[in-house]
Amino acid sequence: MSGAAFESYGVSHKGCVRDHNEDSYLVEPQIGLWVVADGMGGHEAGEVASASIVEHLATIGIASSAPDLRARFEDRLNRAHAEIRRIARSRGVTIGSTVAALLAMDGRFACLWSGDSRVYLVRDAAISQISRDHTEVQELLDSGVISAAEAENWPRRNVITRAIGVNDEIAIDFQQGETLAGDIFILSTDGLTAHVSDAEIATAALSAAPQAACEKLLAMVLERGGTDNVTIVLVKIRDKGNGLSQAGGHDR
């Protein structure tokens, strides 16, 4: 990867309550692409939606530049959106999936998302949430209708306002910037953040390599009841002099 190298890993688990896993994820350090997706829409439909996103994004291939990578990403996401819409029409139901993605190339990154799956950045031992949830409760918070304390227990806190496949047009937000050696990005579905605080996520990410950190965070979720599917992807930006890229992951 022209001047940057990554160490990354992903895990996905159905949790302790759900009978199947509607999450999907993608770890492609050779491309500079990492994705989590959380499907919705009733039995099996959610996993079809999240899998469609990952399957289309997996065909991106090696980009010639950061703008080319972004263009390829948006093209494949649009294809997935169209496919999910076709499946929904054929079944007579509404189905969709959140998506949160990290693109990294040539010392730059872009985070793109739709829904409430998140992207965090740990830099200089401090964690920040790069994405902003597309949820009803976030809109109420932003407008000052409810407080942060009220948001924690808001009855409709899991109602999302955007997802791939749900509306006629895709609506995604993005943030971009420069990568620094030592940066750690965490992508996750809401099954993680329902049980683990931002500070705990940062501690785990800083205390171990991506695989061990992912496994530690997953164990914390399961120990605390795992009320939803959970998917976690960690990406560490390695020293630019180190050309090794490692990837892996597992599902349960």
mmCIF file of C-alpha atoms in Angstrom:
data_model
loop_
_atom_site.group_PDB
_atom_site.id
_atom_site.type_symbol
_atom_site.label_atom_id
_atom_site.label_comp_id
_atom_site.label_asym_id
_atom_site.label_seq_id
_atom_site.Cartn_x
_atom_site.Cartn_y
_atom_site.Cartn_z
ATOM 1 C CA MET A 1 0.000 0.000 0.000
ATOM 2 C CA SER A 2 1.998 3.016 -1.206
ATOM 3 C CA GLY A 3 3.630 4.172 1.969
ATOM 4 C CA ALA A 4 1.352 2.750 4.641
ATOM 5 C CA ALA A 5 0.904 -0.637 6.238
ATOM 6 C CA PHE A 6 -1.866 -1.996 8.378
ATOM 7 C CA GLU A 7 -2.466 -4.650 10.979
ATOM 8 C CA SER A 8 -6.140 -5.523 11.230
ATOM 9 C CA TYR A 9 -8.591 -8.116 12.470
ATOM 10 C CA GLY A 10 -12.331 -8.665 12.717
ATOM 11 C CA VAL A 11 -14.763 -10.723 14.772
ATOM 12 C CA SER A 12 -18.518 -11.253 14.539
ATOM 13 C CA HIS A 13 -20.863 -13.117 16.894
ATOM 14 C CA LYS A 14 -24.622 -13.582 17.139
ATOM 15 C CA GLY A 15 -24.517 -12.624 20.809
ATOM 16 C CA CYS A 16 -26.346 -14.294 23.684
ATOM 17 C CA VAL A 17 -29.959 -13.546 22.720
ATOM 18 C CA ARG A 18 -30.397 -13.596 18.937
ATOM 19 C CA ASP A 19 -30.676 -16.950 17.160
ATOM 20 C CA HIS A 20 -28.716 -15.869 14.089
ATOM 21 C CA ASN A 21 -26.227 -13.203 13.017
ATOM 22 C CA GLU A 22 -27.367 -10.433 10.657
ATOM 23 C CA ASP A 23 -24.018 -8.623 10.755
ATOM 24 C CA SER A 24 -21.335 -8.887 8.063
ATOM 25 C CA TYR A 25 -17.814 -7.473 7.839
ATOM 26 C CA LEU A 26 -14.871 -7.115 5.479
ATOM 27 C CA VAL A 27 -11.146 -6.884 6.250
ATOM 28 C CA GLU A 28 -9.080 -6.070 3.134
ATOM 29 C CA PRO A 29 -5.779 -4.387 4.094
ATOM 30 C CA GLN A 30 -4.310 -5.030 0.629
ATOM 31 C CA ILE A 31 -7.061 -2.813 -0.780
ATOM 32 C CA GLY A 32 -7.186 -0.386 2.146
ATOM 33 C CA LEU A 33 -10.802 -1.198 2.989
ATOM 34 C CA TRP A 34 -12.574 -2.295 6.188
ATOM 35 C CA VAL A 35 -16.348 -2.543 6.603
ATOM 36 C CA VAL A 36 -18.996 -3.516 9.139
ATOM 37 C CA ALA A 37 -22.691 -3.828 8.261
ATOM 38 C CA ASP A 38 -25.702 -4.525 10.487
ATOM 39 C CA GLY A 39 -28.710 -5.894 8.616
ATOM 40 C CA MET A 40 -32.353 -5.403 9.487
ATOM 41 C CA GLY A 41 -35.708 -6.466 8.156
ATOM 42 C CA GLY A 42 -36.945 -9.618 9.814
ATOM 43 C CA HIS A 43 -35.875 -13.233 9.670
ATOM 44 C CA GLU A 44 -32.973 -13.768 7.243
ATOM 45 C CA ALA A 45 -33.657 -10.529 5.349
ATOM 46 C CA GLY A 46 -31.176 -8.539 7.420
ATOM 47 C CA GLU A 47 -28.321 -10.906 6.800
ATOM 48 C CA VAL A 48 -29.100 -10.819 3.062
ATOM 49 C CA ALA A 49 -28.794 -7.024 3.106
ATOM 50 C CA SER A 50 -25.530 -6.855 5.063
ATOM 51 C CA ALA A 51 -24.031 -9.698 3.007
ATOM 52 C CA SER A 52 -24.926 -7.899 -0.228
ATOM 53 C CA ILE A 53 -22.973 -4.829 0.908
ATOM 54 C CA VAL A 54 -19.893 -6.843 1.843
ATOM 55 C CA GLU A 55 -20.020 -8.991 -1.295
ATOM 56 C CA HIS A 56 -20.180 -5.983 -3.591
ATOM 57 C CA LEU A 57 -17.468 -4.064 -1.732
ATOM 58 C CA ALA A 58 -15.201 -7.121 -1.868
ATOM 59 C CA THR A 59 -14.998 -6.660 -5.662
ATOM 60 C CA ILE A 60 -13.357 -3.214 -5.491
ATOM 61 C CA GLY A 61 -9.853 -4.416 -6.394
ATOM 62 C CA ILE A 62 -6.652 -2.388 -6.113
ATOM 63 C CA ALA A 63 -7.259 1.322 -6.661
ATOM 64 C CA SER A 64 -4.814 3.634 -8.448
ATOM 65 C CA SER A 65 -5.297 6.497 -5.976
ATOM 66 C CA ALA A 66 -7.277 7.518 -2.914
ATOM 67 C CA PRO A 67 -9.947 9.275 -5.040
ATOM 68 C CA ASP A 68 -10.181 6.136 -7.207
ATOM 69 C CA LEU A 69 -10.686 4.010 -4.081
ATOM 70 C CA ARG A 70 -13.481 6.307 -2.907
ATOM 71 C CA ALA A 71 -15.137 6.213 -6.344
ATOM 72 C CA ARG A 72 -14.956 2.414 -6.471
ATOM 73 C CA PHE A 73 -16.418 2.205 -2.964
ATOM 74 C CA GLU A 74 -19.376 4.415 -3.847
ATOM 75 C CA ASP A 75 -19.989 2.512 -7.086
ATOM 76 C CA ARG A 76 -20.115 -0.860 -5.286
ATOM 77 C CA LEU A 77 -22.270 0.523 -2.477
ATOM 78 C CA ASN A 78 -24.750 1.822 -5.046
ATOM 79 C CA ARG A 79 -24.844 -1.621 -6.661
ATOM 80 C CA ALA A 80 -25.541 -3.229 -3.278
ATOM 81 C CA HIS A 81 -28.254 -0.656 -2.573
ATOM 82 C CA ALA A 82 -29.957 -1.481 -5.887
ATOM 83 C CA GLU A 83 -29.739 -5.221 -5.220
ATOM 84 C CA ILE A 84 -31.209 -4.865 -1.711
ATOM 85 C CA ARG A 85 -34.056 -2.769 -3.144
ATOM 86 C CA ARG A 86 -34.773 -5.468 -5.751
ATOM 87 C CA ILE A 87 -34.826 -8.203 -3.099
ATOM 88 C CA ALA A 88 -37.112 -6.118 -0.877
ATOM 89 C CA ARG A 89 -39.575 -5.548 -3.743
ATOM 90 C CA SER A 90 -39.606 -9.244 -4.617
ATOM 91 C CA ARG A 91 -40.399 -10.157 -1.003
ATOM 92 C CA GLY A 92 -42.810 -7.309 -0.392
ATOM 93 C CA VAL A 93 -40.921 -6.124 2.677
ATOM 94 C CA THR A 94 -38.543 -3.336 3.704
ATOM 95 C CA ILE A 95 -35.010 -4.541 4.341
ATOM 96 C CA GLY A 96 -31.748 -2.709 4.749
ATOM 97 C CA SER A 97 -28.404 -2.521 6.484
ATOM 98 C CA THR A 98 -26.232 -0.016 8.221
ATOM 99 C CA VAL A 99 -22.710 0.385 6.905
ATOM 100 C CA ALA A 100 -19.557 1.851 8.451
ATOM 101 C CA ALA A 101 -16.380 1.792 6.402
ATOM 102 C CA LEU A 102 -12.761 2.879 6.598
ATOM 103 C CA LEU A 103 -10.776 3.575 3.425
ATOM 104 C CA ALA A 104 -7.040 4.198 3.793
ATOM 105 C CA MET A 105 -4.428 4.870 1.118
ATOM 106 C CA ASP A 106 -1.394 7.084 0.568
ATOM 107 C CA GLY A 107 -1.400 8.421 4.123
ATOM 108 C CA ARG A 108 -5.058 9.467 3.960
ATOM 109 C CA PHE A 109 -8.255 7.984 5.363
ATOM 110 C CA ALA A 110 -11.953 8.381 4.730
ATOM 111 C CA CYS A 111 -14.710 7.067 6.971
ATOM 112 C CA LEU A 112 -18.152 6.642 5.422
ATOM 113 C CA TRP A 113 -21.299 5.516 7.191
ATOM 114 C CA SER A 114 -25.067 5.210 7.119
ATOM 115 C CA GLY A 115 -26.983 4.188 10.240
ATOM 116 C CA ASP A 116 -25.711 3.595 13.764
ATOM 117 C CA SER A 117 -22.672 1.393 13.187
ATOM 118 C CA ARG A 118 -19.671 3.416 14.315
ATOM 119 C CA VAL A 119 -16.089 4.339 13.490
ATOM 120 C CA TYR A 120 -13.756 5.403 16.303
ATOM 121 C CA LEU A 121 -10.181 6.649 16.161
ATOM 122 C CA VAL A 122 -7.688 6.164 18.979
ATOM 123 C CA ARG A 123 -4.821 8.635 18.549
ATOM 124 C CA ASP A 124 -2.317 9.740 21.200
ATOM 125 C CA ALA A 125 -4.101 7.435 23.684
ATOM 126 C CA ALA A 126 -7.399 9.350 23.294
ATOM 127 C CA ILE A 127 -10.533 7.973 21.635
ATOM 128 C CA SER A 128 -12.889 10.004 19.442
ATOM 129 C CA GLN A 129 -16.004 8.933 17.592
ATOM 130 C CA ILE A 130 -15.548 9.885 13.946
ATOM 131 C CA SER A 131 -18.988 8.796 12.781
ATOM 132 C CA ARG A 132 -22.222 10.356 14.016
ATOM 133 C CA ASP A 133 -25.179 8.059 14.576
ATOM 134 C CA HIS A 134 -28.073 8.341 12.162
ATOM 135 C CA THR A 135 -30.681 7.698 14.850
ATOM 136 C CA GLU A 136 -33.817 9.291 16.173
ATOM 137 C CA VAL A 137 -32.208 9.756 19.589
ATOM 138 C CA GLN A 138 -29.165 11.517 18.078
ATOM 139 C CA GLU A 139 -31.467 13.952 16.279
ATOM 140 C CA LEU A 140 -33.267 14.666 19.559
ATOM 141 C CA LEU A 141 -29.915 15.203 21.280
ATOM 142 C CA ASP A 142 -28.681 17.513 18.527
ATOM 143 C CA SER A 143 -31.861 19.608 18.704
ATOM 144 C CA GLY A 144 -31.653 19.861 22.490
ATOM 145 C CA VAL A 145 -34.969 18.079 23.088
ATOM 146 C CA ILE A 146 -33.365 15.504 25.396
ATOM 147 C CA SER A 147 -30.185 15.370 27.475
ATOM 148 C CA ALA A 148 -27.328 12.895 27.140
ATOM 149 C CA ALA A 149 -28.500 11.230 30.352
ATOM 150 C CA GLU A 150 -32.025 10.847 28.957
ATOM 151 C CA ALA A 151 -30.638 9.468 25.699
ATOM 152 C CA GLU A 152 -29.052 6.534 27.550
ATOM 153 C CA ASN A 153 -32.479 5.113 28.365
ATOM 154 C CA TRP A 154 -34.627 6.653 25.636
ATOM 155 C CA PRO A 155 -37.291 4.077 24.623
ATOM 156 C CA ARG A 156 -36.650 4.547 20.893
ATOM 157 C CA ARG A 157 -32.883 4.884 21.153
ATOM 158 C CA ASN A 158 -32.283 2.128 18.590
ATOM 159 C CA VAL A 159 -34.500 3.610 15.864
ATOM 160 C CA ILE A 160 -32.218 4.471 12.939
ATOM 161 C CA THR A 161 -32.960 7.200 10.408
ATOM 162 C CA ARG A 162 -30.714 6.003 7.573
ATOM 163 C CA ALA A 163 -29.725 2.637 6.123
ATOM 164 C CA ILE A 164 -28.637 1.201 2.791
ATOM 165 C CA GLY A 165 -31.552 -0.238 0.800
ATOM 166 C CA VAL A 166 -34.359 1.480 2.689
ATOM 167 C CA ASN A 167 -34.947 4.698 0.721
ATOM 168 C CA ASP A 168 -34.824 5.457 -2.999
ATOM 169 C CA GLU A 169 -31.469 7.214 -2.716
ATOM 170 C CA ILE A 170 -28.403 6.407 -0.619
ATOM 171 C CA ALA A 171 -27.534 8.951 2.064
ATOM 172 C CA ILE A 172 -24.061 8.536 3.548
ATOM 173 C CA ASP A 173 -21.887 10.846 5.605
ATOM 174 C CA PHE A 174 -18.092 10.931 5.607
ATOM 175 C CA GLN A 175 -15.074 12.321 7.385
ATOM 176 C CA GLN A 176 -11.533 12.287 6.049
ATOM 177 C CA GLY A 177 -8.034 13.148 7.145
ATOM 178 C CA GLU A 178 -4.433 12.037 7.377
ATOM 179 C CA THR A 179 -3.327 8.779 8.992
ATOM 180 C CA LEU A 180 -0.488 8.752 11.533
ATOM 181 C CA ALA A 181 1.656 5.809 12.582
ATOM 182 C CA GLY A 182 0.067 4.294 15.677
ATOM 183 C CA ASP A 183 -3.491 5.337 14.825
ATOM 184 C CA ILE A 184 -6.070 2.683 15.709
ATOM 185 C CA PHE A 185 -9.463 2.670 14.038
ATOM 186 C CA ILE A 186 -12.336 0.673 15.515
ATOM 187 C CA LEU A 187 -15.401 -0.144 13.422
ATOM 188 C CA SER A 188 -18.352 -1.731 15.202
ATOM 189 C CA THR A 189 -22.034 -2.492 15.064
ATOM 190 C CA ASP A 190 -24.191 -1.276 17.944
ATOM 191 C CA GLY A 191 -23.930 -4.655 19.673
ATOM 192 C CA LEU A 192 -20.554 -3.478 21.006
ATOM 193 C CA THR A 193 -21.494 0.007 22.144
ATOM 194 C CA ALA A 194 -24.634 -1.254 23.894
ATOM 195 C CA HIS A 195 -22.396 -2.947 26.471
ATOM 196 C CA VAL A 196 -18.912 -1.382 26.316
ATOM 197 C CA SER A 197 -18.012 2.269 26.940
ATOM 198 C CA ASP A 198 -15.796 4.374 24.707
ATOM 199 C CA ALA A 199 -13.111 4.414 27.415
ATOM 200 C CA GLU A 200 -13.154 0.620 27.619
ATOM 201 C CA ILE A 201 -12.886 0.360 23.843
ATOM 202 C CA ALA A 202 -9.823 2.635 23.916
ATOM 203 C CA THR A 203 -8.192 0.661 26.731
ATOM 204 C CA ALA A 204 -8.632 -2.629 24.878
ATOM 205 C CA ALA A 205 -7.373 -1.177 21.592
ATOM 206 C CA LEU A 206 -4.250 0.232 23.249
ATOM 207 C CA SER A 207 -3.463 -2.822 25.361
ATOM 208 C CA ALA A 208 -3.089 -5.458 22.646
ATOM 209 C CA ALA A 209 -2.668 -6.202 18.945
ATOM 210 C CA PRO A 210 -5.868 -6.052 16.863
ATOM 211 C CA GLN A 211 -6.715 -9.754 17.129
ATOM 212 C CA ALA A 212 -6.363 -9.896 20.911
ATOM 213 C CA ALA A 213 -8.152 -6.562 21.314
ATOM 214 C CA CYS A 214 -11.097 -7.723 19.174
ATOM 215 C CA GLU A 215 -11.349 -10.943 21.149
ATOM 216 C CA LYS A 216 -11.177 -9.071 24.460
ATOM 217 C CA LEU A 217 -13.948 -6.677 23.445
ATOM 218 C CA LEU A 218 -16.115 -9.539 22.203
ATOM 219 C CA ALA A 219 -15.630 -11.392 25.499
ATOM 220 C CA MET A 220 -16.729 -8.261 27.392
ATOM 221 C CA VAL A 221 -19.921 -8.029 25.328
ATOM 222 C CA LEU A 222 -20.784 -11.686 25.898
ATOM 223 C CA GLU A 223 -20.025 -11.472 29.615
ATOM 224 C CA ARG A 224 -22.459 -8.542 29.857
ATOM 225 C CA GLY A 225 -25.347 -10.332 28.170
ATOM 226 C CA GLY A 226 -24.738 -9.796 24.432
ATOM 227 C CA THR A 227 -28.258 -8.558 23.694
ATOM 228 C CA ASP A 228 -27.578 -8.093 19.963
ATOM 229 C CA ASN A 229 -25.309 -9.341 17.214
ATOM 230 C CA VAL A 230 -21.856 -7.813 17.606
ATOM 231 C CA THR A 231 -19.152 -7.144 15.034
ATOM 232 C CA ILE A 232 -15.809 -5.467 15.724
ATOM 233 C CA VAL A 233 -13.002 -4.600 13.305
ATOM 234 C CA LEU A 234 -9.717 -3.058 14.500
ATOM 235 C CA VAL A 235 -7.201 -1.432 12.176
ATOM 236 C CA LYS A 236 -3.796 -0.270 13.374
ATOM 237 C CA ILE A 237 -1.718 2.014 11.196
ATOM 238 C CA ARG A 238 1.787 0.627 11.459
ATOM 239 C CA ASP A 239 5.073 2.466 11.077
ATOM 240 C CA LYS A 240 5.491 3.377 7.415
ATOM 241 C CA GLY A 241 8.794 1.575 7.295
ATOM 242 C CA ASN A 242 7.102 -1.722 8.049
ATOM 243 C CA GLY A 243 5.656 -3.238 4.914
ATOM 244 C CA LEU A 244 3.781 -6.060 6.620
ATOM 245 C CA SER A 245 0.018 -6.177 6.344
ATOM 246 C CA GLN A 246 -1.834 -8.741 8.401
ATOM 247 C CA ALA A 247 -5.519 -9.542 8.371
ATOM 248 C CA GLY A 248 -7.860 -12.100 9.805
ATOM 249 C CA GLY A 249 -11.099 -12.677 11.544
ATOM 250 C CA HIS A 250 -13.728 -15.145 12.581
ATOM 251 C CA ASP A 251 -17.472 -15.509 12.913
ATOM 252 C CA ARG A 252 -19.683 -17.342 15.367
#
